[in-house]
């Protein structure tokens, strides 16, 4: 045991004695270089002593190892003194000198010393980096090139001798020693780098998964919020539209009962306020539908000139009320008939003209309509240019006014929701167009709408003039039309029944879906107005059951809804022939029945016949 302990102590003391000490002791590369230099010094001494018995003593055999010993010993000293770079250069220089001397003495380019030229760049890369490796590789290649040129020109080297097998083996051992450590170190570094990259990759993948999960959660939350918002807005729309329907329809009925002048003014005020409230509700719902991606275009052929002039005449009263001049200019090249969503185009023009009139105290509001042809046949690019002489908009507010619920401060009256321009911009973009704004404070504003539209022909255009101010009365000589109203709200049912009865229809009311089915079986009406939101049995389910009964497939059923986001596609898919929104409008109610039943109204001068022909209906 004592003997083993003594050996261990001796080995430890020798290791400490020959180990690297000083400032470079903690550097693994310096420690490996120290081991390599010490090994090479020992190797050359041992190799030189071992070859003495087998060869004659000559100048090369004594001089060459001495040169290497001096270089490698110098490297050891420099390394122990803390000069890593100088020690590395001494090691590289000694190895290059040794390789060159071997090539010079033992076969030139065919000498085993050429192997050292191959190993030197790896050692340089390990010790001093890629730049030193490139320079070392250049020097080795240049040296090898010199020996190759000498051999090609048959120049004999002055110390040419034949390499012995033992000498070749000794050079190979040295090449292995020189290459093993740097190559091993480089491979180790590459492995560490690869592991580090793998760790980074795993970390990045973890971050990506985390961010993806967060985005999915955020998207789900946004969708949930949108659904909640849509449901809230739809419910609010229903709750507001139902009493509004009664207010507006009752005001229309009162206006037809020969009121006094004062009463007529009061009725008109009720109608204006109700329509204003309805406009605010529609604005909020439009923005909600646009943000939810539910807003769709309903393009059809229309008379563009008539549509624009109707809007201008409608807005002229507002302008004259503020003593403003509303000027409309139409370029001669503007096409008359185009395919467009006429209702959205009207809303765009109403919003822009309404804003211009609202923020102009004196002067002029002008609408210029022009067109430019495009390369694609059958299409044109239209420009709606609305310019006013109002208060103007500051430059920093031009972008903000197009955002929801934004209004410019100190620009005039702050009446409304601040959604008009937002809806206008979204509608223009939905139609494939662009909205341009320019303004100067105190000089007025200019809004330009650019819309690419498809041209239409006069034969495609459906231009039904709705006589809104005249009461609808059935023309004599027609069947006795029976109309069933399935509506749970008493006020709405009463107003709609009065409209129909006053026009000459026979009308009945059922308070829910179950009673509606019973009334259909007993009374056999020609037309049913079915509210969608009914107690006990929904309007959709009641319609489905009626369709399964005898005669149910032929009867015309139109849905009534106060939900502003109801989709025509969904309503039609549920088995209805048509639908109408609350609040009730006489023109919408009566012309809907004209389309589907072919009824005729004496006070509308044959418009019922025109509607019947367009809808393809037939009398029951």
mmCIF file of C-alpha atoms in Angstrom, residues 35 46 123 190 202 208 244 246 248 283 308 316 356 424 428 433 442 491 554 607 609:
data_model
loop_
_atom_site.group_PDB
_atom_site.id
_atom_site.type_symbol
_atom_site.label_atom_id
_atom_site.label_comp_id
_atom_site.label_asym_id
_atom_site.label_seq_id
_atom_site.Cartn_x
_atom_site.Cartn_y
_atom_site.Cartn_z
ATOM 1 C CA UNK A 35 1.416 18.861 -23.945
ATOM 2 C CA UNK A 46 14.121 9.666 -28.526
ATOM 3 C CA UNK A 123 -2.889 23.435 -36.393
ATOM 4 C CA UNK A 190 -17.772 21.654 -33.661
ATOM 5 C CA UNK A 202 -35.045 23.693 -29.212
ATOM 6 C CA UNK A 208 -42.473 29.423 -31.500
ATOM 7 C CA UNK A 244 -88.920 51.856 -33.600
ATOM 8 C CA UNK A 246 -94.135 50.881 -34.223
ATOM 9 C CA UNK A 248 -92.260 54.987 -37.681
ATOM 10 C CA UNK A 283 -74.218 52.544 -38.664
ATOM 11 C CA UNK A 308 -76.865 59.982 -57.813
ATOM 12 C CA UNK A 316 -80.478 69.552 -51.137
ATOM 13 C CA UNK A 356 -69.667 68.273 -46.108
ATOM 14 C CA UNK A 424 -67.703 54.928 -46.225
ATOM 15 C CA UNK A 428 -65.382 51.775 -50.920
ATOM 16 C CA UNK A 433 -62.202 51.296 -54.901
ATOM 17 C CA UNK A 442 -60.317 77.203 -42.945
ATOM 18 C CA UNK A 491 -97.707 46.915 -31.120
ATOM 19 C CA UNK A 554 -97.175 26.864 -52.469
ATOM 20 C CA UNK A 607 -96.188 49.860 -60.163
ATOM 21 C CA UNK A 609 -97.900 45.224 -62.225
#
